[in-house]
Short mmCIF file of C-alpha atoms in Angstrom, two decimals:
data_model
loop_
_atom_site.label_atom_id
_atom_site.label_comp_id
_atom_site.label_asym_id
_atom_site.label_seq_id
_atom_site.Cartn_x
_atom_site.Cartn_y
_atom_site.Cartn_z
CA MET E 25 -1.01 -5.77 -7.27
CA ILE E 26 -1.96 -4.50 -3.83
CA LEU E 27 -4.54 -1.75 -4.20
CA CYS E 28 -6.18 0.50 -1.59
CA ILE E 29 -9.61 1.87 -2.55
CA GLN E 30 -11.14 4.74 -0.61
CA ASP E 31 -14.82 5.45 0.05
CA VAL E 32 -16.32 2.08 -0.80
CA LEU E 33 -18.75 2.97 1.99
CA ASN E 34 -19.68 6.47 3.08
CA ALA E 35 -19.71 7.55 6.73
CA ARG E 36 -23.39 6.79 7.23
CA GLN E 37 -23.08 3.33 5.70
CA VAL E 38 -20.13 2.57 7.96
CA GLN E 39 -22.05 3.76 11.01
CA ASN E 40 -25.06 1.62 10.12
CA ALA E 41 -22.91 -1.47 9.61
CA CYS E 42 -21.14 -1.02 12.94
CA GLN E 43 -24.43 -0.47 14.75
CA MET E 44 -25.83 -3.68 13.29
CA LEU E 45 -22.71 -5.57 14.37
CA ASN E 46 -23.24 -4.40 17.95
CA ASP E 47 -26.35 -6.60 18.12
CA VAL E 48 -25.21 -9.88 16.52
CA ALA E 49 -23.88 -13.14 17.92
CA TRP E 50 -20.19 -13.87 17.44
CA ILE E 51 -18.57 -17.29 16.98
CA ASP E 52 -14.99 -18.55 17.07
CA GLY E 53 -13.26 -17.50 13.84
CA ARG E 54 -11.32 -20.75 13.69
CA LYS E 55 -14.46 -22.49 12.41
CA THR E 56 -13.85 -21.05 8.94
CA ALA E 57 -10.05 -21.44 8.87
CA GLY E 58 -8.05 -24.11 7.06
CA TRP E 59 -6.34 -26.77 9.18
CA HIS E 60 -3.03 -24.87 9.34
CA ALA E 61 -4.58 -21.40 9.72
CA LYS E 62 -6.52 -22.58 12.79
CA LEU E 63 -3.19 -22.64 14.63
CA VAL E 64 -2.70 -18.88 14.26
CA LYS E 65 -6.25 -17.50 13.94
CA ASN E 66 -7.68 -15.76 16.99
CA ASN E 67 -10.74 -13.66 16.24
CA ARG E 68 -14.51 -13.79 16.19
CA GLN E 69 -16.91 -13.82 13.28
CA ALA E 70 -20.55 -12.81 13.04
CA ASP E 71 -22.77 -15.88 13.05
CA GLY E 72 -23.78 -16.36 9.43
CA ALA E 73 -26.90 -18.28 10.45
CA SER E 74 -28.51 -15.02 11.54
CA PRO E 75 -30.81 -13.36 8.96
CA ARG E 76 -29.56 -10.00 10.24
CA VAL E 77 -25.98 -10.98 9.45
CA GLY E 78 -26.99 -12.34 6.06
CA SER E 79 -28.69 -9.08 5.18
CA LEU E 80 -25.65 -7.02 6.19
CA ARG E 81 -23.26 -9.26 4.26
CA THR E 82 -25.37 -8.93 1.12
CA ASP E 83 -25.63 -5.15 1.48
CA LEU E 84 -21.88 -4.69 1.96
CA LEU E 85 -21.05 -7.02 -0.92
CA ASP E 86 -23.38 -5.06 -3.20
CA HIS E 87 -21.52 -1.84 -2.36
CA ILE E 88 -18.17 -3.52 -3.08
CA LYS E 89 -19.29 -4.98 -6.41
CA ALA E 90 -20.74 -1.62 -7.47
CA HIS E 91 -17.46 0.26 -6.97
CA GLU E 92 -15.90 1.00 -10.35
CA VAL E 93 -12.27 0.75 -9.22
CA PHE E 94 -12.92 -2.61 -7.55
CA ARG E 95 -14.55 -3.95 -10.71
CA LEU E 96 -11.64 -2.82 -12.89
CA ALA E 97 -8.99 -4.20 -10.54
CA ALA E 98 -10.66 -7.51 -9.68
CA ARG E 99 -12.62 -8.34 -12.84
CA PRO E 100 -14.77 -10.59 -10.62
CA ARG E 101 -16.41 -13.63 -12.16
CA SER E 102 -17.81 -14.85 -8.85
CA MET E 103 -17.44 -13.81 -5.23
CA SER E 104 -17.67 -15.48 -1.85
CA PRO E 105 -20.07 -14.38 0.88
CA LEU E 106 -18.37 -11.93 3.21
CA LEU E 107 -17.02 -12.87 6.62
CA LEU E 108 -17.63 -10.19 9.24
CA SER E 109 -14.74 -10.31 11.67
CA ARG E 110 -14.12 -8.84 15.10
CA TYR E 111 -10.77 -8.53 16.89
CA ASP E 112 -10.89 -7.60 20.56
CA LYS E 113 -7.85 -6.74 22.67
CA GLY E 114 -5.29 -9.55 22.55
CA MET E 115 -6.62 -11.03 19.28
CA GLY E 116 -4.79 -11.35 15.98
CA TYR E 117 -4.28 -13.65 13.01
CA GLY E 118 -0.77 -14.95 12.42
CA MET E 119 0.97 -15.32 9.07
CA HIS E 120 -1.00 -17.45 6.61
CA VAL E 121 -2.08 -17.77 3.00
CA ASP E 122 -5.76 -18.04 2.11
CA ASP E 123 -7.12 -21.38 0.91
CA ALA E 124 -6.93 -21.79 -2.86
CA LEU E 125 -10.47 -23.17 -3.08
CA MET E 126 -13.45 -22.12 -0.97
CA GLU E 127 -16.73 -23.93 -1.59
CA GLY E 128 -15.93 -24.38 -5.29
CA LEU E 129 -14.55 -20.85 -5.70
CA ARG E 130 -10.94 -20.44 -6.85
CA THR E 131 -9.57 -17.59 -4.76
CA ASP E 132 -7.66 -15.24 -7.04
CA ILE E 133 -8.22 -12.05 -5.04
CA SER E 134 -8.60 -11.42 -1.32
CA PHE E 135 -9.96 -8.18 0.10
CA THR E 136 -10.63 -6.50 3.42
CA LEU E 137 -13.19 -3.74 3.94
CA PHE E 138 -12.28 -1.76 7.08
CA LEU E 139 -15.28 -0.85 9.26
CA SER E 140 -13.67 0.53 12.43
CA ASP E 141 -12.20 4.03 12.59
CA PRO E 142 -8.43 3.46 12.93
CA GLU E 143 -8.37 5.99 15.77
CA THR E 144 -10.61 3.72 17.89
CA TYR E 145 -8.27 0.72 18.12
CA GLU E 146 -4.56 0.06 18.53
CA GLY E 147 -2.63 -2.53 16.56
CA GLY E 148 -4.63 -4.63 14.12
CA ASP E 149 -2.62 -3.65 11.03
CA LEU E 150 -2.95 -5.92 8.00
CA THR E 151 0.62 -6.89 7.15
CA MET E 152 1.64 -8.33 3.76
CA SER E 153 4.80 -10.22 2.97
CA THR E 154 6.05 -9.00 -0.43
CA THR E 155 9.24 -9.23 -2.45
CA ALA E 156 9.99 -5.67 -1.28
CA GLY E 157 9.61 -6.66 2.37
CA GLU E 158 6.67 -6.41 4.73
CA GLN E 159 4.02 -3.74 4.17
CA SER E 160 1.39 -2.84 6.77
CA PHE E 161 -2.01 -1.25 6.18
CA LYS E 162 -4.56 0.30 8.53
CA LEU E 163 -7.11 2.07 6.36
CA PRO E 164 -9.88 4.53 7.20
CA ALA E 165 -13.32 3.09 7.87
CA GLY E 166 -15.12 2.48 4.59
CA SER E 167 -11.90 1.84 2.65
CA LEU E 168 -10.93 -1.48 1.09
CA ILE E 169 -7.67 -3.21 0.27
CA LEU E 170 -7.43 -5.96 -2.34
CA TYR E 171 -4.46 -8.20 -3.04
CA PRO E 172 -3.61 -11.52 -4.73
CA SER E 173 -4.78 -14.48 -2.65
CA THR E 174 -1.33 -15.99 -3.12
CA THR E 175 0.06 -13.41 -0.66
CA LEU E 176 1.27 -14.34 2.81
CA HIS E 177 -0.32 -11.95 5.30
CA ARG E 178 -1.33 -11.51 8.93
CA VAL E 179 -3.42 -9.28 11.19
CA GLU E 180 -1.30 -7.82 13.97
CA GLU E 181 -2.49 -8.25 17.53
CA VAL E 182 -5.04 -5.67 18.63
CA THR E 183 -3.70 -4.03 21.78
CA GLY E 184 -6.67 -1.76 22.48
CA GLY E 185 -10.20 -1.17 21.25
CA VAL E 186 -12.08 -3.31 18.72
CA ARG E 187 -11.26 -3.91 15.04
CA LEU E 188 -14.27 -4.66 12.81
CA ALA E 189 -13.84 -5.63 9.17
CA ALA E 190 -15.47 -7.53 6.32
CA VAL E 191 -13.30 -9.94 4.37
CA GLY E 192 -13.99 -11.79 1.15
CA TRP E 193 -12.61 -13.45 -1.95
CA ALA E 194 -13.18 -13.27 -5.68
CA GLN E 195 -12.54 -15.55 -8.60
CA SER E 196 -11.50 -13.32 -11.46
CA TYR E 197 -12.14 -13.60 -15.18
CA ILE E 198 -8.38 -12.93 -15.38
CA ARG E 199 -6.56 -15.66 -13.45
CA ASP E 200 -3.06 -14.20 -13.69
CA ALA E 201 -2.33 -11.31 -11.29
CA ALA E 202 0.19 -9.69 -13.66
CA CYS E 203 -2.36 -9.71 -16.48
CA ARG E 204 -4.98 -8.16 -14.20
CA GLU E 205 -2.55 -5.36 -13.34
CA ILE E 206 -1.79 -4.67 -17.02
CA LEU E 207 -5.49 -4.42 -17.81
CA PHE E 208 -6.11 -2.19 -14.78
CA ASP E 209 -3.29 0.18 -15.75
CA LEU E 210 -4.41 0.28 -19.38
CA GLU E 211 -8.04 0.94 -18.44
CA THR E 212 -7.02 3.67 -15.98
CA ALA E 213 -4.94 5.39 -18.68
CA ARG E 214 -7.69 4.97 -21.26
CA LEU E 215 -10.28 6.61 -19.02
CA ALA E 216 -7.92 9.47 -18.18
CA LEU E 217 -7.22 10.05 -21.88
CA PHE E 218 -10.93 10.12 -22.68
CA GLN E 219 -11.68 12.58 -19.88
CA ARG E 220 -8.90 14.88 -21.09
CA GLU E 221 -9.26 14.66 -24.89
CA GLY E 222 -12.46 12.77 -25.67
CA LYS E 223 -12.72 10.06 -28.32
CA THR E 224 -9.50 10.36 -30.34
CA PRO E 225 -7.65 7.94 -32.65
CA GLU E 226 -5.24 7.25 -29.78
CA PHE E 227 -8.15 6.43 -27.49
CA ASP E 228 -9.54 4.05 -30.09
CA LEU E 229 -6.19 2.24 -30.36
CA MET E 230 -6.00 1.86 -26.58
CA SER E 231 -9.59 0.59 -26.53
CA LYS E 232 -8.74 -1.96 -29.21
CA SER E 233 -5.73 -3.19 -27.26
CA ALA E 234 -7.66 -3.38 -23.99
CA ALA E 235 -10.49 -5.35 -25.60
CA ASN E 236 -8.14 -7.74 -27.39
CA LEU E 237 -6.06 -8.41 -24.28
CA LEU E 238 -9.27 -9.15 -22.40
CA ARG E 239 -10.27 -11.60 -25.13
CA LEU E 240 -6.84 -13.20 -24.96
CA TRP E 241 -6.71 -13.64 -21.18
CA ALA E 242 -10.31 -13.96 -19.98
CA GLU E 243 -11.65 -17.30 -18.70
CA THR E 244 -15.40 -17.66 -19.16
#
């Protein structure tokens, strides 16, 4: 499941994050890439040794974890620290798949939180290779896209402006992507039914099924 989530950050939170990133040191993004991804990665990342960067990463991750749709879609058991990335003109990240393990974390879900207004830079689309062909995404600032970490993807070359984003990974309680999607769809329908009709026998049956599927599939 590839899912776009709007308004993870509001306009003020986006502005504050971008202002903080104007005053940090940037390092070569290849330092955090796997041996094969280094060949196609061309970007910069905020230096994680800076307390200022650490504070921003924690703040952004808290906003992501607090978003209800993200929680329902990802079912996160643990999450990696965020990487704050910068793509200047001429930079991009060629086709790759994310590492399966990162510092003891099994990467089930990858996500990108867009920080730059799409009107302020050219290129820089996040392109996924799917069974239906390639799909490209360039979301509004403050929006997030999540997708299975098994997905081949790339960041198109930025041809103008600056692309800022936060990227991260989650290990899910639900390892299988198809099972996560079933639970997400069922929970979305269950919430809609409750909002429309309240607590009915049908709602109770859906709740029972959702809980029992979670028991069946969850890894604790």
